[in-house]
Coordinates of N, CA and C in Angstrom, one line a residue:
M1 N 0.6 -1.3 -0.1 CA 0.1 -0.2 -0.1 C 1.3 1.4 0.0
S2 N 2.4 0.7 -0.8 CA 3.1 2.5 -0.6 C 2.0 3.3 -1.2
G3 N 2.0 4.8 -1.3 CA 1.4 5.7 -0.9 C 0.5 5.7 -0.5
F4 N -0.1 5.2 0.0 CA -1.6 5.7 0.7 C -1.9 5.4 1.6
T5 N -1.2 7.3 3.0 CA -1.4 7.1 3.9 C -2.6 7.4 3.9
V6 N -3.0 7.5 5.5 CA -4.0 8.4 6.6 C -4.0 9.3 5.7
E7 N -3.8 10.4 6.2 CA -3.7 11.5 5.2 C -4.0 11.9 4.1
K8 N -3.3 11.2 2.9 CA -4.0 11.6 2.0 C -4.7 11.1 1.4
M9 N -5.6 9.9 2.3 CA -6.6 9.3 2.1 C -8.1 10.9 2.6
R10 N -7.4 10.9 3.8 CA -8.4 12.5 3.9 C -8.2 13.4 3.2
R11 N -6.8 13.6 2.9 CA -6.8 15.0 1.2 C -8.2 14.3 0.4
D12 N -7.7 13.3 0.0 CA -8.3 12.8 -0.9 C -10.0 12.6 -0.9
A13 N -10.4 12.7 0.4 CA -11.8 12.5 0.8 C -12.5 13.6 0.7
D14 N -11.5 14.5 1.4 CA -12.1 16.2 2.0 C -12.6 16.6 0.6
A15 N -11.6 16.3 -1.0 CA -11.7 16.9 -2.2 C -13.0 16.2 -2.9
I16 N -12.6 15.2 -2.4 CA -13.8 14.0 -3.6 C -15.7 14.7 -2.8
F17 N -15.5 15.7 -1.1 CA -16.5 15.8 -0.6 C -17.2 17.1 -1.3
R18 N -15.7 18.3 -1.3 CA -15.5 19.7 -1.9 C -16.6 19.5 -3.3
A19 N -15.9 18.9 -3.8 CA -16.3 19.0 -5.3 C -17.8 18.5 -5.2
A20 N -18.6 17.6 -5.2 CA -19.6 16.9 -4.8 C -20.9 17.9 -4.5
V21 N -20.2 18.5 -3.7 CA -21.0 20.0 -2.5 C -20.9 21.0 -4.0
S22 N -19.8 21.5 -4.4 CA -19.7 22.6 -5.5 C -20.7 22.0 -6.5
A23 N -21.0 20.7 -7.2 CA -21.2 20.5 -8.6 C -22.3 20.4 -8.0
V24 N -23.3 20.1 -7.3 CA -25.1 20.9 -6.4 C -25.5 22.1 -6.1
D25 N -24.1 23.3 -6.1 CA -24.4 24.3 -5.6 C -25.3 25.1 -6.2
A26 N -27.0 26.0 -5.5 CA -27.6 26.3 -6.3 C -27.1 27.0 -7.1
E27 N -25.8 28.3 -6.5 CA -25.7 29.3 -7.7 C -25.4 29.3 -8.8
L28 N -24.4 28.3 -8.5 CA -23.3 27.2 -9.5 C -24.1 26.7 -10.3
C29 N -25.2 26.1 -10.3 CA -26.2 25.4 -11.6 C -26.5 26.8 -12.0
M30 N -27.5 27.5 -11.4 CA -28.0 27.9 -12.3 C -27.0 29.0 -13.5
R31 N -25.5 29.2 -13.0 CA -25.1 30.1 -13.3 C -24.7 28.4 -15.1
R32 N -24.5 27.9 -14.7 CA -24.4 26.8 -15.9 C -25.4 26.7 -16.9
F33 N -26.8 27.0 -16.0 CA -28.0 26.8 -16.8 C -28.6 27.8 -17.6
V34 N -28.3 29.0 -16.8 CA -28.9 30.2 -17.4 C -28.0 31.4 -17.8
S35 N -28.2 31.9 -18.6 CA -27.8 33.3 -19.2 C -28.4 33.7 -20.1
L36 N -28.0 35.3 -19.8 CA -28.5 36.3 -21.2 C -27.6 36.9 -21.8
D37 N -28.1 36.3 -23.4 CA -27.5 36.9 -25.0 C -28.5 38.6 -24.9
G38 N -27.5 39.3 -25.0 CA -28.1 40.5 -24.7 C -29.5 40.7 -24.8
Q39 N -30.9 40.5 -24.8 CA -32.0 40.7 -25.0 C -32.8 39.5 -24.7
T40 N -31.6 38.8 -25.0 CA -31.9 36.7 -25.1 C -31.8 35.6 -23.8
L41 N -32.8 35.4 -23.0 CA -33.0 34.8 -21.9 C -32.4 33.2 -22.4
L42 N -31.6 32.7 -22.2 CA -31.3 31.1 -22.1 C -31.1 30.5 -21.5
V43 N -32.3 29.6 -21.1 CA -32.5 28.8 -19.9 C -32.1 26.6 -20.6
G44 N -30.9 26.9 -20.5 CA -30.8 25.5 -20.6 C -30.7 25.5 -22.2
E45 N -32.7 24.5 -23.1 CA -31.8 24.6 -24.5 C -33.7 25.9 -24.9
E46 N -34.2 25.8 -23.8 CA -34.7 27.4 -24.2 C -34.5 28.2 -24.0
S47 N -35.3 29.1 -25.3 CA -34.4 30.6 -25.4 C -35.9 31.8 -25.3
Y48 N -35.9 32.9 -24.0 CA -36.6 33.6 -24.4 C -36.5 35.5 -24.5
D49 N -37.3 35.5 -25.6 CA -36.6 37.1 -25.4 C -37.5 38.2 -24.3
L50 N -36.3 38.6 -23.7 CA -37.0 39.4 -23.2 C -37.6 40.9 -23.2
A51 N -37.7 41.4 -24.3 CA -38.3 42.5 -25.2 C -39.5 42.0 -25.3
A52 N -39.8 40.4 -25.4 CA -41.2 40.4 -25.7 C -42.5 40.4 -24.6
F53 N -41.5 41.0 -23.3 CA -42.5 41.5 -22.5 C -42.4 42.8 -21.0
E54 N -43.2 42.9 -20.3 CA -43.5 44.6 -20.1 C -42.3 44.0 -18.9
R55 N -41.9 43.0 -18.0 CA -42.3 42.4 -17.0 C -41.9 41.1 -16.8
V56 N -40.4 40.7 -15.6 CA -39.8 39.8 -15.2 C -40.1 40.2 -14.2
L57 N -40.9 38.7 -13.0 CA -41.4 38.7 -12.1 C -40.6 37.0 -11.7
V58 N -39.7 36.8 -10.2 CA -39.1 35.8 -9.9 C -40.3 35.1 -8.8
V59 N -40.6 34.4 -8.5 CA -40.7 33.4 -7.7 C -40.1 32.2 -7.3
G60 N -40.6 31.4 -6.2 CA -40.4 30.3 -6.2 C -40.1 30.5 -4.5
T61 N -39.5 28.5 -4.4 CA -39.8 28.7 -2.5 C -38.6 27.3 -2.6
G62 N -37.8 27.2 -1.4 CA -37.2 26.4 -1.0 C -35.3 26.7 -0.2
K63 N -35.3 26.2 0.4 CA -33.6 26.8 1.3 C -32.9 27.0 0.3
A64 N -32.6 26.6 -1.2 CA -31.7 27.1 -1.7 C -32.2 28.1 -2.8
S65 N -33.2 27.9 -3.4 CA -33.7 29.4 -4.0 C -33.5 30.8 -3.5
P66 N -32.9 30.9 -2.1 CA -32.1 32.5 -2.3 C -31.0 32.5 -3.8
R67 N -30.2 31.7 -3.0 CA -28.9 31.0 -3.5 C -29.3 31.2 -5.4
M68 N -29.9 30.5 -5.8 CA -30.8 30.8 -6.9 C -31.3 32.2 -7.3
G69 N -32.0 32.4 -6.5 CA -31.8 34.0 -6.9 C -30.5 35.1 -6.6
V70 N -29.9 34.7 -6.5 CA -28.3 36.1 -6.6 C -28.0 35.3 -7.9
A71 N -27.8 34.3 -8.3 CA -27.2 34.1 -9.6 C -28.6 34.9 -10.9
L72 N -29.4 34.5 -10.7 CA -30.7 34.9 -11.3 C -30.4 36.7 -11.3
E73 N -30.3 37.5 -10.3 CA -30.1 38.7 -10.4 C -28.7 39.2 -11.0
D74 N -28.3 38.7 -10.7 CA -27.0 38.6 -11.3 C -26.2 39.4 -12.5
I75 N -26.9 37.5 -12.9 CA -27.6 37.4 -15.0 C -28.9 38.2 -15.5
L76 N -29.7 38.8 -14.8 CA -30.6 39.2 -15.5 C -30.6 41.0 -14.8
G77 N -29.6 41.2 -13.5 CA -29.9 42.7 -13.7 C -31.3 43.6 -13.3
D78 N -31.6 45.0 -13.8 CA -32.5 45.5 -14.0 C -33.7 44.9 -14.5
H79 N -33.5 43.7 -15.4 CA -35.2 42.5 -16.1 C -35.9 42.4 -14.8
V80 N -35.0 41.8 -13.9 CA -35.9 41.6 -13.0 C -37.0 42.9 -11.9
A81 N -38.2 42.9 -12.4 CA -38.8 43.6 -12.0 C -39.4 43.6 -10.2
A82 N -38.7 42.2 -10.0 CA -40.1 42.6 -9.2 C -40.0 40.9 -8.0
G83 N -39.6 40.2 -6.7 CA -40.3 39.0 -6.5 C -40.4 38.6 -5.3
L84 N -40.2 37.8 -4.8 CA -40.5 37.4 -3.9 C -40.0 35.8 -3.6
I85 N -39.2 35.4 -2.9 CA -38.6 34.1 -2.3 C -39.5 33.5 -1.4
N86 N -40.0 32.4 -0.9 CA -40.1 31.7 0.7 C -39.0 31.0 1.2
T87 N -38.3 31.1 2.4 CA -36.7 30.0 2.2 C -36.8 29.9 3.7
K88 N -36.2 29.3 4.4 CA -35.7 28.7 5.9 C -35.2 29.8 6.5
Y89 N -35.9 29.8 7.8 CA -35.2 31.1 8.5 C -33.5 30.8 8.5
G90 N -32.3 32.1 8.2 CA -32.0 31.7 8.4 C -30.8 31.2 7.1
H91 N -31.8 31.3 5.8 CA -30.8 30.8 4.7 C -30.9 32.2 3.5
A92 N -31.7 32.8 3.5 CA -31.1 34.7 3.1 C -30.1 34.4 2.4
E93 N -30.6 35.9 1.6 CA -28.5 36.1 1.2 C -29.8 37.5 0.6
P94 N -28.4 37.4 0.4 CA -28.4 39.4 -0.1 C -29.1 39.6 -1.3
L95 N -30.4 39.8 -1.4 CA -31.0 40.1 -3.1 C -31.8 41.2 -3.0
T96 N -31.3 41.9 -4.2 CA -31.9 43.2 -4.5 C -33.0 43.6 -4.9
R97 N -33.7 42.8 -5.9 CA -34.6 43.3 -6.7 C -35.9 41.7 -6.1
I98 N -35.6 41.0 -5.4 CA -36.6 39.7 -5.0 C -36.1 39.8 -3.6
R99 N -37.2 40.0 -2.9 CA -38.2 40.0 -1.4 C -37.7 38.3 -0.9
T100 N -36.8 37.7 0.1 CA -37.1 36.7 0.6 C -38.1 36.9 2.3
A101 N -38.4 36.5 1.7 CA -39.5 35.6 3.4 C -39.2 34.8 4.6
E102 N -38.4 35.1 5.0 CA -38.3 33.8 6.0 C -39.1 32.6 7.0
C103 N -38.6 31.7 6.8 CA -40.2 30.7 7.3 C -39.5 29.6 7.8
G104 N -40.8 29.5 8.8 CA -40.5 27.9 9.2 C -40.2 26.6 8.2
H105 N -39.9 25.5 9.1 CA -39.1 24.0 8.0 C -38.3 23.7 9.3
P106 N -39.2 21.5 9.5 CA -39.7 21.3 8.3 C -41.4 21.6 8.6
V107 N -41.7 22.0 9.9 CA -43.2 22.7 9.8 C -43.3 24.2 10.3
P108 N -44.6 23.9 8.5 CA -44.6 25.3 8.4 C -45.3 26.3 9.5
D109 N -45.6 27.5 9.1 CA -45.9 28.3 10.1 C -46.5 29.9 9.3
Q110 N -46.6 30.5 10.5 CA -47.6 31.8 9.9 C -46.3 32.6 8.8
A111 N -45.6 32.9 8.7 CA -44.6 33.7 8.1 C -44.4 32.9 6.8
G112 N -44.3 31.4 6.9 CA -44.7 30.6 5.3 C -45.9 30.7 4.5
V113 N -47.2 31.2 5.5 CA -48.1 31.5 5.0 C -48.6 32.9 4.3
A114 N -47.7 33.6 5.1 CA -48.1 35.0 4.8 C -47.2 35.6 3.3
G115 N -46.3 34.6 3.2 CA -44.8 34.5 2.0 C -46.0 34.0 1.0
T116 N -46.6 32.3 1.6 CA -47.2 32.7 0.2 C -48.3 33.1 -0.2
D117 N -49.1 34.0 0.3 CA -50.0 34.4 0.3 C -50.4 36.0 -1.1
E118 N -48.4 36.7 0.2 CA -48.0 37.8 -0.9 C -47.5 37.2 -2.4
I119 N -46.9 35.8 -2.7 CA -46.8 34.8 -3.6 C -47.9 35.2 -4.6
L120 N -48.7 34.8 -4.2 CA -50.0 34.5 -4.9 C -51.0 35.7 -5.4
D121 N -50.9 36.7 -4.3 CA -51.1 38.2 -4.9 C -49.9 38.7 -6.2
L122 N -48.8 38.6 -6.0 CA -47.9 38.5 -7.0 C -48.2 37.8 -8.4
L123 N -48.7 37.0 -8.1 CA -48.6 36.7 -9.6 C -51.2 36.8 -10.3
D124 N -51.7 36.6 -8.5 CA -52.0 37.1 -9.5 C -52.8 37.9 -10.7
D125 N -51.3 39.0 -10.6 CA -51.5 41.1 -11.4 C -51.0 40.4 -12.2
T126 N -50.6 39.5 -12.9 CA -49.4 39.2 -14.3 C -50.5 38.8 -15.4
S127 N -49.9 39.5 -16.2 CA -50.3 39.1 -17.8 C -49.4 38.1 -18.7
D128 N -50.3 38.6 -19.7 CA -49.5 37.5 -20.8 C -48.0 38.1 -21.5
Q129 N -47.8 39.3 -20.9 CA -46.8 40.0 -21.0 C -45.6 40.1 -20.3
D130 N -46.4 39.1 -19.3 CA -45.3 38.7 -17.8 C -44.2 37.9 -18.1
L131 N -43.0 37.9 -17.6 CA -42.2 36.1 -18.2 C -42.0 36.0 -16.4
V132 N -42.8 35.0 -15.8 CA -42.6 34.4 -14.6 C -41.6 33.6 -14.6
I133 N -40.3 33.7 -13.9 CA -39.1 33.0 -13.4 C -39.6 32.1 -12.0
C134 N -39.5 30.4 -12.2 CA -40.0 30.3 -10.2 C -38.7 28.6 -9.9
L135 N -38.1 29.6 -9.0 CA -36.7 29.0 -8.2 C -38.2 28.5 -7.5
I136 N -37.5 26.6 -7.2 CA -38.0 26.0 -6.8 C -36.7 24.8 -6.0
S137 N -36.4 24.5 -5.0 CA -36.0 24.1 -4.4 C -35.9 23.0 -3.4
G138 N -35.5 21.8 -2.4 CA -35.6 21.3 -1.3 C -36.4 22.3 -0.1
G139 N -38.2 22.0 0.7 CA -38.2 22.4 1.5 C -40.0 23.4 1.2
G140 N -39.8 23.4 -0.1 CA -41.1 23.7 -0.8 C -42.4 23.4 0.2
S141 N -42.8 22.1 0.2 CA -43.6 21.2 0.9 C -44.0 22.5 1.7
A142 N -43.0 22.7 2.9 CA -43.4 23.1 4.8 C -43.3 25.0 3.7
L143 N -42.4 26.1 3.4 CA -41.8 26.9 3.0 C -42.8 27.8 2.2
M144 N -44.3 26.7 1.4 CA -45.0 27.5 1.3 C -46.1 27.3 1.4
P145 N -46.6 26.8 2.7 CA -48.2 26.2 2.8 C -49.0 27.5 2.5
A146 N -50.2 26.7 2.0 CA -51.3 27.2 1.5 C -52.5 25.7 1.5
P147 N -52.8 26.1 3.2 CA -53.8 25.1 3.6 C -54.9 24.8 3.1
S148 N -55.2 23.9 2.8 CA -56.5 24.5 1.6 C -57.9 24.3 2.3
E149 N -59.2 25.1 2.0 CA -59.7 25.5 3.1 C -61.0 24.1 3.7
G150 N -60.6 24.5 5.2 CA -61.5 24.2 6.0 C -60.1 23.1 7.0
I151 N -59.4 23.3 6.2 CA -58.0 22.7 7.3 C -57.0 24.4 7.6
S152 N -56.8 23.8 8.7 CA -56.5 25.5 9.9 C -54.5 25.2 9.7
L153 N -53.9 26.1 9.8 CA -52.1 26.2 9.7 C -51.7 25.2 11.1
E154 N -52.7 25.3 12.2 CA -52.2 24.6 13.0 C -53.1 23.2 13.0
E155 N -53.7 22.8 12.0 CA -53.8 21.0 11.8 C -53.1 20.9 10.7
K156 N -52.8 22.0 9.7 CA -51.1 21.3 9.3 C -49.8 21.2 9.9
Q157 N -50.0 22.3 10.9 CA -48.2 22.1 12.0 C -48.5 20.8 12.6
E158 N -49.7 20.8 12.8 CA -49.8 19.3 14.1 C -49.6 18.4 13.3
T159 N -50.3 18.1 11.9 CA -50.1 17.0 11.3 C -48.8 16.2 10.8
T160 N -47.7 17.6 10.2 CA -46.4 17.1 10.2 C -46.0 17.3 10.9
R161 N -45.7 17.2 12.7 CA -45.3 16.8 13.6 C -45.6 15.3 14.1
L162 N -46.6 15.1 13.9 CA -46.9 13.5 13.8 C -46.4 13.1 12.5
L163 N -45.8 13.1 11.9 CA -45.6 12.1 10.9 C -44.3 12.2 10.6
L164 N -43.6 13.3 11.4 CA -41.7 13.6 11.3 C -42.4 12.4 12.9
G165 N -43.0 13.1 13.8 CA -42.5 11.7 14.6 C -42.7 10.6 14.5
C166 N -43.1 10.8 13.5 CA -43.3 8.9 13.1 C -42.9 8.2 12.2
G167 N -41.5 9.2 12.1 CA -40.5 8.7 10.8 C -40.3 9.0 9.7
A168 N -41.6 9.6 8.7 CA -42.4 9.9 7.7 C -40.8 10.8 7.1
N169 N -40.7 10.0 5.9 CA -39.8 11.0 4.8 C -40.6 11.7 4.7
I170 N -39.9 12.9 3.4 CA -40.2 13.9 2.4 C -41.4 13.7 1.7
V171 N -41.4 12.3 1.2 CA -42.1 11.9 0.0 C -43.5 11.7 0.6
E172 N -43.7 10.6 1.9 CA -44.3 10.6 2.9 C -45.6 12.0 3.0
L173 N -44.5 12.9 3.8 CA -45.1 14.0 4.0 C -45.6 14.6 3.6

């Protein structure tokens, strides 16, 4: 086993770990798949002529949505008219055009309901002349709560707590 020391294995494991984390970084992923060529927004294989829209709005939810928002604001700049994303407490990033509402996760809270209501209000005011970009990442089911009529937030919270207490996974939640 010449050349294989515990220290070298630790360095290699650390390098592998850091490469894996970097590969899934939300901001870096956005920058790999979203770009602006003049007035044309390129998203993967799709393209959108920004001159054809009156406004670009950004909405979203999830723990990584603020990192996605950082990249999107940098790419689109003044093209972003407004936006709102719900994220977990402590996950906000400095954004200038997209507002962030910090909310409860994994148990939804009133801040999540309020942020969701604001997102829905923003979307209610859209037309065919608006381009809406939606950023979604993990945690969205708790961070964008909109309990159905007849179900209170408290009931949704209690159900979530009970499921978590029983070991329910994200699919079961």
